[in-house]
Coordinates of C-alpha atoms in Angstrom, one line a residue:
Chain A
D20 CA -136.6 82.4 121.6
T21 CA -137.0 79.8 118.9
G22 CA -140.2 77.7 118.7
V23 CA -140.7 74.0 118.4
S24 CA -138.8 72.5 115.4
Q25 CA -139.4 69.2 113.7
D26 CA -137.4 67.3 111.1
P27 CA -138.0 66.3 108.4
R28 CA -141.0 68.4 107.3
H29 CA -142.0 65.8 104.7
K30 CA -141.2 62.1 104.4
I31 CA -142.3 59.7 101.7
T32 CA -141.6 56.1 102.3
K33 CA -142.6 52.7 101.0
R34 CA -144.8 50.4 103.0
G35 CA -142.8 48.2 105.3
Q36 CA -139.9 50.7 105.8
N37 CA -139.0 52.2 109.1
V38 CA -139.1 56.0 109.6
T39 CA -137.9 58.3 112.4
F40 CA -138.9 61.8 113.2
R41 CA -137.2 64.3 115.4
C42 CA -138.7 67.1 117.6
D43 CA -136.8 69.9 119.3
P44 CA -139.0 71.6 121.9
I45 CA -138.7 75.2 123.1
S46 CA -135.5 75.2 125.2
E47 CA -136.9 75.6 128.7
H48 CA -140.0 73.4 128.2
N49 CA -139.8 70.1 130.1
R50 CA -143.0 68.7 128.8
L51 CA -143.2 67.3 125.3
Y52 CA -146.2 65.7 123.4
W53 CA -146.7 63.9 120.1
Y54 CA -150.0 64.1 118.2
R55 CA -151.2 62.7 114.9
Q56 CA -153.4 64.6 112.6
T57 CA -155.2 63.0 109.6
L58 CA -156.8 65.1 106.8
G59 CA -159.8 67.0 107.9
Q60 CA -159.4 66.1 111.6
G61 CA -158.0 67.8 114.7
P62 CA -154.8 66.5 116.3
E63 CA -155.1 63.3 118.3
F64 CA -152.9 62.7 121.3
L65 CA -150.2 60.0 121.0
T66 CA -147.8 60.3 123.9
Y67 CA -146.4 62.6 126.6
F68 CA -143.0 63.1 128.2
Q69 CA -142.2 65.0 131.3
N70 CA -138.4 65.4 131.1
E71 CA -137.1 62.0 129.9
A72 CA -140.0 60.0 131.4
Q73 CA -142.7 58.8 129.0
L74 CA -145.8 59.2 131.2
E75 CA -148.6 58.1 128.9
K76 CA -149.1 56.4 125.6
S77 CA -152.4 56.5 123.7
R78 CA -154.0 53.3 122.5
L79 CA -153.5 54.9 119.0
L80 CA -149.8 54.2 119.5
S81 CA -149.5 50.6 118.3
D82 CA -146.5 48.4 119.0
R83 CA -144.9 49.6 115.8
F84 CA -144.6 53.0 117.3
S85 CA -141.9 54.0 119.8
A86 CA -141.0 57.4 121.2
E87 CA -138.0 58.4 123.2
R88 CA -136.7 61.5 124.9
P89 CA -133.3 60.3 126.1
K90 CA -131.9 63.4 127.8
G91 CA -135.1 65.3 128.4
S92 CA -134.4 67.6 125.5
F93 CA -135.2 66.5 121.9
S94 CA -137.5 63.6 121.2
T95 CA -137.8 61.0 118.4
L96 CA -140.8 59.1 117.1
E97 CA -140.1 55.9 115.2
I98 CA -142.6 53.9 113.2
Q99 CA -141.5 50.4 112.2
R100 CA -142.9 48.5 109.3
T101 CA -145.0 51.5 108.0
E102 CA -148.5 50.9 106.7
Q103 CA -150.5 53.1 104.4
G104 CA -152.8 54.0 107.3
D105 CA -149.8 55.6 109.0
S106 CA -149.9 58.4 106.5
A107 CA -150.7 61.6 108.5
M108 CA -149.2 64.8 109.9
Y109 CA -147.2 64.0 113.0
L110 CA -147.1 67.0 115.3
C111 CA -144.9 67.7 118.3
A112 CA -145.8 70.2 121.0
S113 CA -144.0 71.4 124.1
S114 CA -145.0 73.2 127.3
L115 CA -143.6 74.6 130.5
T116 CA -146.8 73.9 132.5
T117 CA -149.6 71.5 131.8
Y118 CA -151.7 74.3 130.2
E119 CA -150.4 76.1 127.1
Q120 CA -149.0 73.7 124.5
Y121 CA -147.0 75.1 121.5
F122 CA -146.8 73.1 118.3
G123 CA -144.1 72.6 115.8
P124 CA -144.7 72.7 112.0
G125 CA -145.2 69.0 111.8
T126 CA -143.8 66.2 109.7
R127 CA -146.0 65.1 106.9
L128 CA -145.6 61.3 106.3
T129 CA -146.8 59.7 103.1
V130 CA -146.6 55.9 102.9
T131 CA -146.8 54.5 99.4
Chain B
G6 CA -160.4 58.9 119.0
Q7 CA -162.6 61.4 120.8
Q8 CA -163.1 64.8 119.1
L9 CA -165.1 67.7 120.3
N10 CA -167.9 69.1 118.1
Q11 CA -167.2 72.5 116.5
S12 CA -169.8 74.6 114.7
P13 CA -170.0 75.6 112.0
Q14 CA -167.8 73.1 110.1
S15 CA -167.0 75.8 107.5
M16 CA -168.0 79.3 106.7
F17 CA -167.5 81.9 103.9
I18 CA -167.7 85.5 105.0
Q19 CA -167.0 88.9 103.5
E20 CA -164.0 90.8 104.6
G21 CA -164.9 93.1 107.5
E22 CA -167.6 90.9 108.9
D23 CA -167.6 89.5 112.4
V24 CA -167.2 85.7 112.8
S25 CA -168.5 83.5 115.6
M26 CA -167.8 79.8 116.2
N27 CA -168.2 77.4 119.1
C28 CA -167.1 74.2 120.5
T29 CA -169.1 71.8 122.7
S30 CA -168.3 68.7 124.7
S31 CA -170.1 66.1 126.7
S32 CA -167.4 66.3 129.4
I33 CA -166.4 69.1 131.7
F34 CA -163.0 70.8 131.0
N35 CA -160.8 72.9 133.2
T36 CA -158.9 74.6 130.4
W37 CA -159.8 75.6 126.8
L38 CA -157.3 76.6 124.1
W39 CA -158.0 78.0 120.7
Y40 CA -155.6 77.4 117.8
K41 CA -155.4 78.5 114.1
Q42 CA -153.8 76.2 111.6
D43 CA -152.7 77.1 108.1
P44 CA -152.4 74.4 105.4
G45 CA -149.2 72.3 105.9
E46 CA -148.3 74.0 109.2
G47 CA -148.7 73.2 112.9
P48 CA -151.5 74.8 115.0
V49 CA -150.7 78.2 116.4
L50 CA -152.0 79.1 119.9
L51 CA -154.4 82.0 119.8
I52 CA -156.0 82.2 123.3
A53 CA -156.0 80.2 126.5
L54 CA -159.0 80.1 129.0
Y55 CA -158.7 78.8 132.5
K56 CA -161.9 79.7 134.4
A57 CA -165.6 79.2 133.7
G58 CA -167.1 82.4 132.4
E59 CA -163.8 83.9 131.6
L60 CA -163.7 86.3 128.6
T61 CA -160.3 86.8 127.0
S62 CA -159.2 88.9 124.0
N63 CA -156.2 88.8 121.7
G64 CA -156.4 91.7 119.3
R65 CA -159.5 91.1 117.1
L66 CA -160.1 87.7 118.7
T67 CA -162.3 87.2 121.8
A68 CA -162.9 83.8 123.4
Q69 CA -165.1 82.7 126.3
F70 CA -165.0 79.8 128.6
G71 CA -168.6 78.6 128.9
I72 CA -170.3 78.7 132.3
T73 CA -171.2 75.0 132.1
R74 CA -167.5 74.2 131.4
K75 CA -168.7 72.1 128.5
D76 CA -168.3 74.7 125.8
S77 CA -166.3 77.6 124.5
F78 CA -166.7 80.3 122.0
L79 CA -164.4 82.3 119.7
N80 CA -165.3 85.5 118.0
I81 CA -163.3 87.3 115.3
S82 CA -164.2 90.9 114.7
A83 CA -163.7 92.8 111.4
S84 CA -162.3 89.8 109.5
I85 CA -159.4 90.2 107.1
P86 CA -158.1 87.9 104.4
S87 CA -155.3 86.5 106.6
D88 CA -157.9 85.1 109.0
V89 CA -158.4 82.3 106.5
G90 CA -157.5 78.9 108.0
I91 CA -158.8 76.2 110.2
Y92 CA -159.7 77.1 113.8
F93 CA -159.5 74.3 116.4
C94 CA -160.6 74.3 120.0
A95 CA -159.0 72.0 122.5
G96 CA -160.2 71.0 126.0
Q97 CA -158.3 69.7 128.9
D98 CA -159.9 67.8 131.8
G99 CA -157.2 68.5 134.4
T100 CA -154.6 66.2 133.1
Y101 CA -151.9 67.2 130.5
K102 CA -153.9 65.8 127.6
Y103 CA -155.9 67.9 125.3
I104 CA -158.8 66.7 123.2
F105 CA -159.2 68.7 120.0
G106 CA -162.3 69.7 118.1
T107 CA -163.1 68.8 114.5
G108 CA -162.2 72.3 113.3
T109 CA -164.0 75.3 111.7
R110 CA -162.7 76.2 108.2
L111 CA -162.9 79.9 107.6
K112 CA -162.7 81.5 104.2
V113 CA -162.8 85.3 103.8
L114 CA -164.0 86.8 100.6
A115 CA -162.3 90.1 99.8

């Protein structure tokens, strides 16, 4: 049983560019979550999918952010017109129930 | 965003010592999770707690769900160098969303 995978692990981009991250959840997990973690802080919730439906978006997720999970399997998180404040670790987690969430290794984004 | 208070923020201990840390909230939670995170990696789930007063162990780790449902505790017995890392608590209020703590940074001196 493979865990949650995320790609890429690291991304360096210039301010104003668009970036897209991918998350592949544990195969039987129908729930998928995106979190953002800045240095020295715990993860903060961004958005939640149950199957392909996006059920909640945090206020942290500005209009420049969009997430999809088109077939209820993998998910993508896109950030348009990146800003330096977007620099963070973007974490994906998946779960079978609403309780235990399992995280991937994260994508470290650096906006220069 | 909202974060739970974890104490202590950081600690240095000698190998072999026991470690205690806690997490407090102003809100009631139905589920508590404890995670460990190494630098540059995602959090790894250590223990899940589902009921007030519950005490659950995972090897040298023991965690408790506080009776008030506003706090949780994690103990590590006989610490070893690989226990180094950041420990996060996370509380859930009955929805799917977890609120994480600010983390306790543990350093073990051999």
